[in-house]
mmCIF file of C-alpha atoms in Angstrom:
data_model
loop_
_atom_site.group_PDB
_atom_site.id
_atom_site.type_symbol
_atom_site.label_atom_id
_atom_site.label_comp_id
_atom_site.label_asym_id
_atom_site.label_seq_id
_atom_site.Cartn_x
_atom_site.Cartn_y
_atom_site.Cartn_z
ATOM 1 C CA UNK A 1 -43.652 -20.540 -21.935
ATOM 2 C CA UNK A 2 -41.480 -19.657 -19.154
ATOM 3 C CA UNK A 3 -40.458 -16.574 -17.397
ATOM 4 C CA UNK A 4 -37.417 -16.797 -15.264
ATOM 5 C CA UNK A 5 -36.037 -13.111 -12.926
ATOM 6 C CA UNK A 6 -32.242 -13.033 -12.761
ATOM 7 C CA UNK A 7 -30.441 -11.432 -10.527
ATOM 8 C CA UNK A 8 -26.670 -11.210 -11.393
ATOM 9 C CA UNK A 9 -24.788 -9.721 -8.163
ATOM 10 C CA UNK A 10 -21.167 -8.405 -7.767
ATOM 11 C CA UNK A 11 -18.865 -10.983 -5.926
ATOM 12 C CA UNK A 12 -17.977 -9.820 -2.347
ATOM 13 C CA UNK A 13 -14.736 -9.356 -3.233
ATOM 14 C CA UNK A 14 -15.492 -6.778 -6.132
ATOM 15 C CA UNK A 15 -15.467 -3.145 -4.946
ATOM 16 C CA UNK A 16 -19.163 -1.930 -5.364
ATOM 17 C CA UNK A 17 -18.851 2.494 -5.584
ATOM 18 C CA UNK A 18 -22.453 2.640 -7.181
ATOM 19 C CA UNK A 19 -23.519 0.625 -4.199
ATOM 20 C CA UNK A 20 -21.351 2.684 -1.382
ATOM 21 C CA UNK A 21 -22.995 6.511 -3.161
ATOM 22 C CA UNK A 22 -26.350 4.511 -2.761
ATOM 23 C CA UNK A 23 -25.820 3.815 0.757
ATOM 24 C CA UNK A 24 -24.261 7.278 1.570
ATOM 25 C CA UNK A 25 -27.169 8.850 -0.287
ATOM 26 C CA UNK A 26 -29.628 7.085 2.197
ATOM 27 C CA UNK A 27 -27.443 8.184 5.036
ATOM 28 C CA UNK A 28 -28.208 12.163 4.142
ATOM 29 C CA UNK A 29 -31.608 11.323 3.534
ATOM 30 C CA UNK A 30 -31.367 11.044 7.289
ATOM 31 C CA UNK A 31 -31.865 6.747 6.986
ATOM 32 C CA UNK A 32 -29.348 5.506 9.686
ATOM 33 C CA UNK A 33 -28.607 1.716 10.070
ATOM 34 C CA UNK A 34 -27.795 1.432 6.816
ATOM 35 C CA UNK A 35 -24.367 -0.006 7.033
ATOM 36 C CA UNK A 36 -23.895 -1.731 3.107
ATOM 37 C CA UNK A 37 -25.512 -1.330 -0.190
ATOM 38 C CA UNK A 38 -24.532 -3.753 -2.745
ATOM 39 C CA UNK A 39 -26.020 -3.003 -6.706
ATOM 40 C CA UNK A 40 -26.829 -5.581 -8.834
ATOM 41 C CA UNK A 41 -28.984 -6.386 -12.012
ATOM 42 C CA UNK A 42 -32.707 -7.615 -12.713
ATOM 43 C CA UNK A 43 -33.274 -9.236 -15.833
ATOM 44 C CA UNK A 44 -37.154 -10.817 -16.753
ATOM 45 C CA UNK A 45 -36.855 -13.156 -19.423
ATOM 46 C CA UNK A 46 -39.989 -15.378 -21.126
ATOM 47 C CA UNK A 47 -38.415 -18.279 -22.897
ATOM 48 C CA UNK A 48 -40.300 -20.265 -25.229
ATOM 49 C CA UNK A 49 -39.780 -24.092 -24.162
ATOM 50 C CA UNK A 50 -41.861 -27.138 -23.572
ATOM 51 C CA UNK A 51 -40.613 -28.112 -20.103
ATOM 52 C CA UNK A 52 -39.162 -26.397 -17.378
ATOM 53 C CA UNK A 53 -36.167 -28.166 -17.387
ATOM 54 C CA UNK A 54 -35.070 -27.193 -20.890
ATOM 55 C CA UNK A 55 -35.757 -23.152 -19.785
ATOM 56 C CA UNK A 56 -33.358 -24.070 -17.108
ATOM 57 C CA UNK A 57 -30.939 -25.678 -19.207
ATOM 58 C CA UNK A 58 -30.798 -22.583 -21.858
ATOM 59 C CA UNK A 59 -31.123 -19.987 -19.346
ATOM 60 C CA UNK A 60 -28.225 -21.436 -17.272
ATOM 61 C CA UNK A 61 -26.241 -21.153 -20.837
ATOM 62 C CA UNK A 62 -27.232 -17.453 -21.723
ATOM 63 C CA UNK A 63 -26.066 -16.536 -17.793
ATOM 64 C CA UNK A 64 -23.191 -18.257 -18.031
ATOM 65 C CA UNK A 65 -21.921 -16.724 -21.441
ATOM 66 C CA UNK A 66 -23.138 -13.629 -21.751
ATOM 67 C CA UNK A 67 -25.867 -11.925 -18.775
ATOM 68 C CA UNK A 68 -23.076 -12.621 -16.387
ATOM 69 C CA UNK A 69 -19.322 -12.385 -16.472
ATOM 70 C CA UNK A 70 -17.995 -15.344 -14.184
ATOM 71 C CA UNK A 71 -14.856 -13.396 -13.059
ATOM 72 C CA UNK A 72 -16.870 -10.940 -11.211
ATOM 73 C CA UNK A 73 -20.312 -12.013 -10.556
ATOM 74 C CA UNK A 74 -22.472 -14.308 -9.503
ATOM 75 C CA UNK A 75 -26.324 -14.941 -10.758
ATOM 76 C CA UNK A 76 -29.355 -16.806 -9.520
ATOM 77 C CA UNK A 77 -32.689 -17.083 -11.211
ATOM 78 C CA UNK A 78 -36.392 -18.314 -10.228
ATOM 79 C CA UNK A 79 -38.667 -19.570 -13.178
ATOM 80 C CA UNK A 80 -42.013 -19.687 -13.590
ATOM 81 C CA UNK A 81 -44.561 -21.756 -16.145
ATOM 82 C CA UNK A 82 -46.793 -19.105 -18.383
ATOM 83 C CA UNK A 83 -50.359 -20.021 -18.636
ATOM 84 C CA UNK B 1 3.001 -3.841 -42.592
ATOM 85 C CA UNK B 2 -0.993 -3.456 -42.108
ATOM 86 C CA UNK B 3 -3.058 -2.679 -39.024
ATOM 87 C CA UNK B 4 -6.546 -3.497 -39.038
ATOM 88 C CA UNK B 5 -8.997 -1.259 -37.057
ATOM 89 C CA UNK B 6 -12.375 -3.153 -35.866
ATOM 90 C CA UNK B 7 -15.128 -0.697 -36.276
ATOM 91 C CA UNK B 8 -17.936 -1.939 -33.749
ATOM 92 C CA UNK B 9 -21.437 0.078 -33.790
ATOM 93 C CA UNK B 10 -20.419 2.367 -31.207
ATOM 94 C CA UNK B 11 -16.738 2.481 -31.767
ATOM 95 C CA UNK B 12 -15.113 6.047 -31.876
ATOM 96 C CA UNK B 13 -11.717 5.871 -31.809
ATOM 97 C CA UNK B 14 -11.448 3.782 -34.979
ATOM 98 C CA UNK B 15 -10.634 6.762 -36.888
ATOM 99 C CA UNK B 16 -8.144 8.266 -34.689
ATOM 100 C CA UNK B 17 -6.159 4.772 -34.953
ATOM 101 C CA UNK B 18 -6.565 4.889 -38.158
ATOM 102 C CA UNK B 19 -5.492 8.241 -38.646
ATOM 103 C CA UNK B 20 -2.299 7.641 -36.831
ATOM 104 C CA UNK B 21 -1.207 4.523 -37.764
ATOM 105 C CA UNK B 22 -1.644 5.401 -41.683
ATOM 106 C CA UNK B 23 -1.416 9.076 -41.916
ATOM 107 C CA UNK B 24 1.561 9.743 -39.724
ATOM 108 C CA UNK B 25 3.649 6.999 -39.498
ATOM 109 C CA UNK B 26 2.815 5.512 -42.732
ATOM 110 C CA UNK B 27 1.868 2.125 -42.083
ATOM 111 C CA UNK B 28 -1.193 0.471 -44.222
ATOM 112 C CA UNK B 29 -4.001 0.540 -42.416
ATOM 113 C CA UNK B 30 -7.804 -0.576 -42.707
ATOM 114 C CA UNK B 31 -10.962 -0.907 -41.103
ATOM 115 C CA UNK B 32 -12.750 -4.186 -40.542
ATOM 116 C CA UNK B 33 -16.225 -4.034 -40.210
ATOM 117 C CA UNK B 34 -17.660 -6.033 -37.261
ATOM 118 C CA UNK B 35 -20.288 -7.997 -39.431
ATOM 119 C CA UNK B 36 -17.060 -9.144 -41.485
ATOM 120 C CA UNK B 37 -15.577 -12.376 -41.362
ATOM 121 C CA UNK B 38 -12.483 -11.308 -42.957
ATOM 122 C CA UNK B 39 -9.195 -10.008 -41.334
ATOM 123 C CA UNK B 40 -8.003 -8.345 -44.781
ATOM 124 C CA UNK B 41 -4.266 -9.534 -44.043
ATOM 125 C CA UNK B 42 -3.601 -7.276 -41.760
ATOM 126 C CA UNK B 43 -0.422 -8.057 -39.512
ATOM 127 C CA UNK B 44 -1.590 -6.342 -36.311
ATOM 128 C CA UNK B 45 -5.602 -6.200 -35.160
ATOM 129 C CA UNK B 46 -6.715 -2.753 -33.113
ATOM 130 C CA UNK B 47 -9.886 -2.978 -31.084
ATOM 131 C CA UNK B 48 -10.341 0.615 -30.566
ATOM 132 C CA UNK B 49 -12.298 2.626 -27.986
ATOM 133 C CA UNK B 50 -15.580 3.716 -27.863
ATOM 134 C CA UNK B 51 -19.027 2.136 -26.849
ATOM 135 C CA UNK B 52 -19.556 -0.805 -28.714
ATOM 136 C CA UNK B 53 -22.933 -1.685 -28.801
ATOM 137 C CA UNK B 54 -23.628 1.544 -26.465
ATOM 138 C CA UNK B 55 -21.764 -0.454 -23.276
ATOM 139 C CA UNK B 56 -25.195 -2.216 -22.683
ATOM 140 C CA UNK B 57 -25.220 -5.236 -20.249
ATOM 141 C CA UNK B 58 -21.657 -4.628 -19.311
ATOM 142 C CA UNK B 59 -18.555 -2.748 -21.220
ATOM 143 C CA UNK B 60 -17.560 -5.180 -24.514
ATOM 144 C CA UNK B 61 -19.908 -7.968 -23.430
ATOM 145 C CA UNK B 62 -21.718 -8.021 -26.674
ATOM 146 C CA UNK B 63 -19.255 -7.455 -28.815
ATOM 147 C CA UNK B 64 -16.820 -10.083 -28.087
ATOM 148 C CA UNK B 65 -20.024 -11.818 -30.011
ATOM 149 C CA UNK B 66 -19.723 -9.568 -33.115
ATOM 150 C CA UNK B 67 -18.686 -11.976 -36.058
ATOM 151 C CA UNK B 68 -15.378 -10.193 -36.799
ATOM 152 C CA UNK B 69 -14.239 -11.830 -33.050
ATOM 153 C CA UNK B 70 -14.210 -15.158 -34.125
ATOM 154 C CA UNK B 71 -11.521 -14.309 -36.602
ATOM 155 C CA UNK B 72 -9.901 -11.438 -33.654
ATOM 156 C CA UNK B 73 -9.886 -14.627 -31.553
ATOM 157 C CA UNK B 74 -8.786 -17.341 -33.946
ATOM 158 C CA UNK B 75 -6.042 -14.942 -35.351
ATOM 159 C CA UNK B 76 -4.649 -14.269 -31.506
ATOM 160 C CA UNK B 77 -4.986 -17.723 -30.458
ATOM 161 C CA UNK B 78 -2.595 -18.635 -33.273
ATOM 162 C CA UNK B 79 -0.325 -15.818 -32.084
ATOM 163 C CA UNK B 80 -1.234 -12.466 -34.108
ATOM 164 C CA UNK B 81 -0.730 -9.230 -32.426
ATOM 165 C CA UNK B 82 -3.959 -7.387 -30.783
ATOM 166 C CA UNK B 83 -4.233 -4.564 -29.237
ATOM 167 C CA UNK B 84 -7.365 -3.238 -27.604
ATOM 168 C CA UNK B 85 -7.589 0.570 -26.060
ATOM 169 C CA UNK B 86 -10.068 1.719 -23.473
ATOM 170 C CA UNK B 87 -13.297 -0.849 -24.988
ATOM 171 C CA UNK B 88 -10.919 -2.777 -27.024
ATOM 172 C CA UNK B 89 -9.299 -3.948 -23.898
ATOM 173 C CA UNK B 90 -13.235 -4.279 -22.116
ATOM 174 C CA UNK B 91 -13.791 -6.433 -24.951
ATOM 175 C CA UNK B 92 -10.246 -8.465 -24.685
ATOM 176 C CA UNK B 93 -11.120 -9.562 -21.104
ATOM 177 C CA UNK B 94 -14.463 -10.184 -22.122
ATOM 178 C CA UNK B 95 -13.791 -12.050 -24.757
ATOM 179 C CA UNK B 96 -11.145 -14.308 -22.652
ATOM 180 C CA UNK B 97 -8.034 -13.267 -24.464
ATOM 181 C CA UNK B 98 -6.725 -11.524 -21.540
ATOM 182 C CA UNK B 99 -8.044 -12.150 -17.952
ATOM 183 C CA UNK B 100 -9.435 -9.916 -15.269
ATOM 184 C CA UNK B 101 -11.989 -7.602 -15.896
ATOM 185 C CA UNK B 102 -12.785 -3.890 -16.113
ATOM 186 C CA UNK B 103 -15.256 -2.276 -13.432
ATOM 187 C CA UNK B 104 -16.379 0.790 -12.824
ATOM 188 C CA UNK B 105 -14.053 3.349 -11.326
ATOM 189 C CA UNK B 106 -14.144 3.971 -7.459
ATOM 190 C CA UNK B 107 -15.020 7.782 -8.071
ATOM 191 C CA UNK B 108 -17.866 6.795 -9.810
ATOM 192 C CA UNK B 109 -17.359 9.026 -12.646
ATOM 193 C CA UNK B 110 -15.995 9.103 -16.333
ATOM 194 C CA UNK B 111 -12.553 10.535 -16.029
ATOM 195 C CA UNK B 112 -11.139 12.122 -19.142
ATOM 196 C CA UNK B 113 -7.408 13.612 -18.413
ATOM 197 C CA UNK B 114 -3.889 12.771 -18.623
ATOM 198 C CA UNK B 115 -2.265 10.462 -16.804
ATOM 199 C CA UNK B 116 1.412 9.637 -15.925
ATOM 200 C CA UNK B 117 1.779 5.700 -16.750
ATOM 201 C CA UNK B 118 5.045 4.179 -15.948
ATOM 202 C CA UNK B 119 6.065 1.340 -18.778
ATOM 203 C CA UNK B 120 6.484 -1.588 -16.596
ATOM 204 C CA UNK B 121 8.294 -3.933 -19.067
ATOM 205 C CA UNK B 122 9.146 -4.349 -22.962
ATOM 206 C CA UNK B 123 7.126 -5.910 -25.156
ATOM 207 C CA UNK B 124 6.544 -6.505 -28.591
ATOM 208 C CA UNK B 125 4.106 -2.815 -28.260
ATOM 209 C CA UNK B 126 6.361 -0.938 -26.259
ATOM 210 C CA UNK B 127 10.122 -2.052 -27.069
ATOM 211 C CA UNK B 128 10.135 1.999 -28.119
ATOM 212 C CA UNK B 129 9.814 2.691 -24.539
ATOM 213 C CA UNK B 130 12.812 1.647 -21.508
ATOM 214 C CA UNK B 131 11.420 -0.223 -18.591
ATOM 215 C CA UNK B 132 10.521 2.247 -15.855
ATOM 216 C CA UNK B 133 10.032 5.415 -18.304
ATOM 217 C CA UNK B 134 7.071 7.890 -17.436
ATOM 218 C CA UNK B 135 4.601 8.596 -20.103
ATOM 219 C CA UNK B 136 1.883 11.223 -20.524
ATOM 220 C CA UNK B 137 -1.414 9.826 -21.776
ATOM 221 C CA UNK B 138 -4.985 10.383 -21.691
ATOM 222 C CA UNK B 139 -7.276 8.315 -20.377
ATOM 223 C CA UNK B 140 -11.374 8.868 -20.776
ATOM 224 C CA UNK B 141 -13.205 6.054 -19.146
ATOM 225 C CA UNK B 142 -16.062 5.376 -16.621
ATOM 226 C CA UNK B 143 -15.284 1.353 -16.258
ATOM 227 C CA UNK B 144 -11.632 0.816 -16.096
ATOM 228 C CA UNK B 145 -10.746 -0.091 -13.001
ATOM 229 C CA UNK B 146 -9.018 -3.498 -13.396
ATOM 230 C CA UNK B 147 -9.724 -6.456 -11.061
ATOM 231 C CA UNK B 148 -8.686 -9.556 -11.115
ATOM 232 C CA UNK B 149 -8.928 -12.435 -8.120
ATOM 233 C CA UNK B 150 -5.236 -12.486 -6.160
ATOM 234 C CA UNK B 151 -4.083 -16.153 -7.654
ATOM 235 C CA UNK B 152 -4.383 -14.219 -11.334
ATOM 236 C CA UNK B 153 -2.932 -10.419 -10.113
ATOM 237 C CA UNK B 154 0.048 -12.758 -8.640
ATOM 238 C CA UNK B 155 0.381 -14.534 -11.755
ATOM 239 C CA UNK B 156 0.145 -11.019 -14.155
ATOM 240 C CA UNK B 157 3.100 -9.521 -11.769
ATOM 241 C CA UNK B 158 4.671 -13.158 -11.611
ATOM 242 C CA UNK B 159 5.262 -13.300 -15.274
ATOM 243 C CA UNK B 160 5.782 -9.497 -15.943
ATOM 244 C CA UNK B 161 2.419 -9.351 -17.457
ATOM 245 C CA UNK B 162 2.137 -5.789 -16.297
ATOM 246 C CA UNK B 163 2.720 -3.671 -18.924
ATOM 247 C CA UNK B 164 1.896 0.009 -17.670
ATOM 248 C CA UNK B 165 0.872 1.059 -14.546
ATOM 249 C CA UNK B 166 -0.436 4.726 -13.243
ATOM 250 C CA UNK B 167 2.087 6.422 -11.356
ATOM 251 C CA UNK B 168 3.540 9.942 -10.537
ATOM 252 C CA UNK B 169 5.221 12.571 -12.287
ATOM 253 C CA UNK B 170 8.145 10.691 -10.846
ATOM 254 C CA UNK B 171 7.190 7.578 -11.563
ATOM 255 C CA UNK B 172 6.117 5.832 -8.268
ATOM 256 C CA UNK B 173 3.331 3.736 -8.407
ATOM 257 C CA UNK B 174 0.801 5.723 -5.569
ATOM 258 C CA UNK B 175 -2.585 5.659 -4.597
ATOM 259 C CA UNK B 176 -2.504 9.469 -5.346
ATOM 260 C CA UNK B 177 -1.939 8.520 -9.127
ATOM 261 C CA UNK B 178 -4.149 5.825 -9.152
ATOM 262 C CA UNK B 179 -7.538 7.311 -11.219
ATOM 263 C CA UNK B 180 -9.949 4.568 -10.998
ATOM 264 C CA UNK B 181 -9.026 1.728 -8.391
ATOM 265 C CA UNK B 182 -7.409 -0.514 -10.525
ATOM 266 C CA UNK B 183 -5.772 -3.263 -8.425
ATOM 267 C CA UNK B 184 -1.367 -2.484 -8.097
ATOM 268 C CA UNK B 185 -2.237 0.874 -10.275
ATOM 269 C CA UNK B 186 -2.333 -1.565 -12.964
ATOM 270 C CA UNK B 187 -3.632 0.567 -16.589
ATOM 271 C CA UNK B 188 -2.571 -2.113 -19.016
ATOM 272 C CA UNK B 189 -1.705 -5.547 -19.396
ATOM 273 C CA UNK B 190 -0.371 -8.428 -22.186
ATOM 274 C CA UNK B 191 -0.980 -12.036 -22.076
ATOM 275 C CA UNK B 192 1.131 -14.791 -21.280
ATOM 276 C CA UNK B 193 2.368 -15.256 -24.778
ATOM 277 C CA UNK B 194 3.155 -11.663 -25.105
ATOM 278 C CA UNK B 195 0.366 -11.043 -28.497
ATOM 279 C CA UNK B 196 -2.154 -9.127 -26.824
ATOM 280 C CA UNK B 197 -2.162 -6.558 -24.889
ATOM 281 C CA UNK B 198 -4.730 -4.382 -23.537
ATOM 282 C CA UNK B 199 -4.495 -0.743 -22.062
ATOM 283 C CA UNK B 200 -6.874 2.263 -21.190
ATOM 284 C CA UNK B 201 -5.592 5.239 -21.480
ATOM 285 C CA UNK B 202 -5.656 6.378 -25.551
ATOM 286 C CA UNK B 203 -2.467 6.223 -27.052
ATOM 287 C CA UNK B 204 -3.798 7.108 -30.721
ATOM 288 C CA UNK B 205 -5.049 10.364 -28.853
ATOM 289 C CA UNK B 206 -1.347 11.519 -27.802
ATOM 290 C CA UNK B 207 1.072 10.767 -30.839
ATOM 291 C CA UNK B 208 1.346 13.918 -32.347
ATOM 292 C CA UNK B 209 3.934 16.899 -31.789
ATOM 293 C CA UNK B 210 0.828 19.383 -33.265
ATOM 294 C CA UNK B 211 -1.193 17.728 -30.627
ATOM 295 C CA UNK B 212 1.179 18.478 -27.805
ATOM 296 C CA UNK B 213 2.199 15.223 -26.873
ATOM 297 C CA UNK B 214 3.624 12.466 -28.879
ATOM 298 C CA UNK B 215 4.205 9.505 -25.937
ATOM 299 C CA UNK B 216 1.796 7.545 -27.907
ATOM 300 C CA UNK B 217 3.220 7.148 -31.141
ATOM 301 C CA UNK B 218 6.486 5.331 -30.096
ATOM 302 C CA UNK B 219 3.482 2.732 -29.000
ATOM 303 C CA UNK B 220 2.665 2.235 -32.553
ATOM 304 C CA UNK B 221 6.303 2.374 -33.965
ATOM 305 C CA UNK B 222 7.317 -0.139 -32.186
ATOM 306 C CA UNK B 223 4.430 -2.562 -33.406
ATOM 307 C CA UNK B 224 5.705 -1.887 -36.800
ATOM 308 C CA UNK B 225 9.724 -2.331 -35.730
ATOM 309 C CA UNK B 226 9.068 -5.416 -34.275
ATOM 310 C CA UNK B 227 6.299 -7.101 -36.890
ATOM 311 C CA UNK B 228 8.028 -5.519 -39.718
ATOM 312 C CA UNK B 229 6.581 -5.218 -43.168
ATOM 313 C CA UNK B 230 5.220 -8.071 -44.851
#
């Protein structure tokens, strides 16, 4: 058993509001320095496979078709073996 | 001629499309249930608006898995006429059939009012319409900004792709009239091949006299003029 974290982020060239209220929101909060705020997702997934390179292989897939979409995001995972 | 109206689990402007297209300007018209593999012979598929699959993940990204899509796709792919309002057209670039996508507006909230859209160019959907005419309709969405990367917004304007665009009362294309942040005011769009097209703003919701505003219907009459009855 596996458990990989995704992170799926908005490409730089996709306007980010949620991220821009975020960042204004930590400005009135009296925060200053904070000059960008970019949201993302955080997906943990446990995948049932017998080696680490077949979680890859199948969680690569399942970003790339549907916890992602390619035309405005990117994604990166880490993985690790369930004892 | 028959429309057929994809009911998702979340859809809720199935009805309203159906309601329009059959009850008052008499076309056939019936619902295809997403579990369905089975396009009933319609001439004409609607992917109406709503929240399929409660927008989870992203706006239409589950549902361009439903089983009724493979069909939706296959039946596009091979030329049939789609249309997909508000989610439909989440769903459409979703599900490939027509690029770009559909992010959330720049306000950051759900606008529901009417807009002015400007009718770019005639298609197959809008041949009711003349190129450059103002229209009132509503839109009522929290993602529909539309983005695309430059190389495919200068292909959509290249090829005329743009089908309606947010404008004025007068009909110029501002930033003052643009609701959401789509890129070039840009509210709907067709494919290359001219078979799909995909909007936001409702027309089912405005094609009615009773209702106050009819803009919407000539949408739907011209899908039947120029598909014809079979």
């Amino acid at each position: 058993m596996y458990r990989a974290k995704v992170v799926v982020t908005l490409k730089k060239s996709v306007m980010d509001p949620q991220g821009a209220t975020i960042r204004s929101a930590l400005e009135s909060l009296g925060y200053s320095g904070v000059d960008n705020v970019r949201m993302g997702k955080f997906l943990e997934i446990d995948i049932a496979e017998t080696t680490r390179d077949k979680a890859e292989k199948k969680l690569d897939d399942m970003c790339g078709r549907l916890l992602s979409n390619p035309v405005i995001e990117n994604y990166t995972f880490e993985m690790e073996e369930l004892k | 001629m028959k429309f057929g109206i994809v009911t998702f689990p979340g859809s809720n402007c199935d009805h309203d499309c159906y309601s329009v297209t059959r009850d008052v300007l008499g076309a056939e018209a019936e619902y295809l249930w997403y579990k369905e593999r089975d396009l009933k012979g319609s001439d004409c598929i609607i992917l109406p608006g709503g929240f399929s699959y409660g927008d989870y993940l992203r706006c239409g990204a589950i549902a361009k898995f439903a089983p009724i899509m493979t069909e939706v796709i296959a039946f596009a792919e091979k030329g049939g006429p789609v249309v997909g309002i508000c989610n439909g057209f989440q769903i459409l670039v979703e599900s490939g059939l027509l690029p770009g996508a559909l992010i959330k507006n720049k306000n950051v909230k759900f606008i529901c009012k009417n807009v002015r859209l400007r009718v770019e160019t005639a298609t197959r959907f809008t041949s009711g319409y003349t190129a450059g005419q103002v229209i009132t309709v509503p839109i009522a969405h929290g993602e529909g900004a539309y983005f695309a990367d430059t190389e495919t917004i200068e292909k959509l304007e290249n090829e005329g792709c743009v089908v309606f665009r947010y404008c004025s009362v007068d009909g110029r294309v501002v930033d003052e009239a643009n609701p959401n942040g789509s890129i070039n005011n840009i509210a709907g769009i067709r494919n290359s091949a001219g078979n799909v097209l995909g909007m936001m703003p409702h027309p089912e919701r405005c094609s009615e006299e009773v209702l106050g505003n009819a803009d919407g219907a000539i949408l739907f009459r011209s899908i039947m003029e120029n598909i014809g009855p079979s």
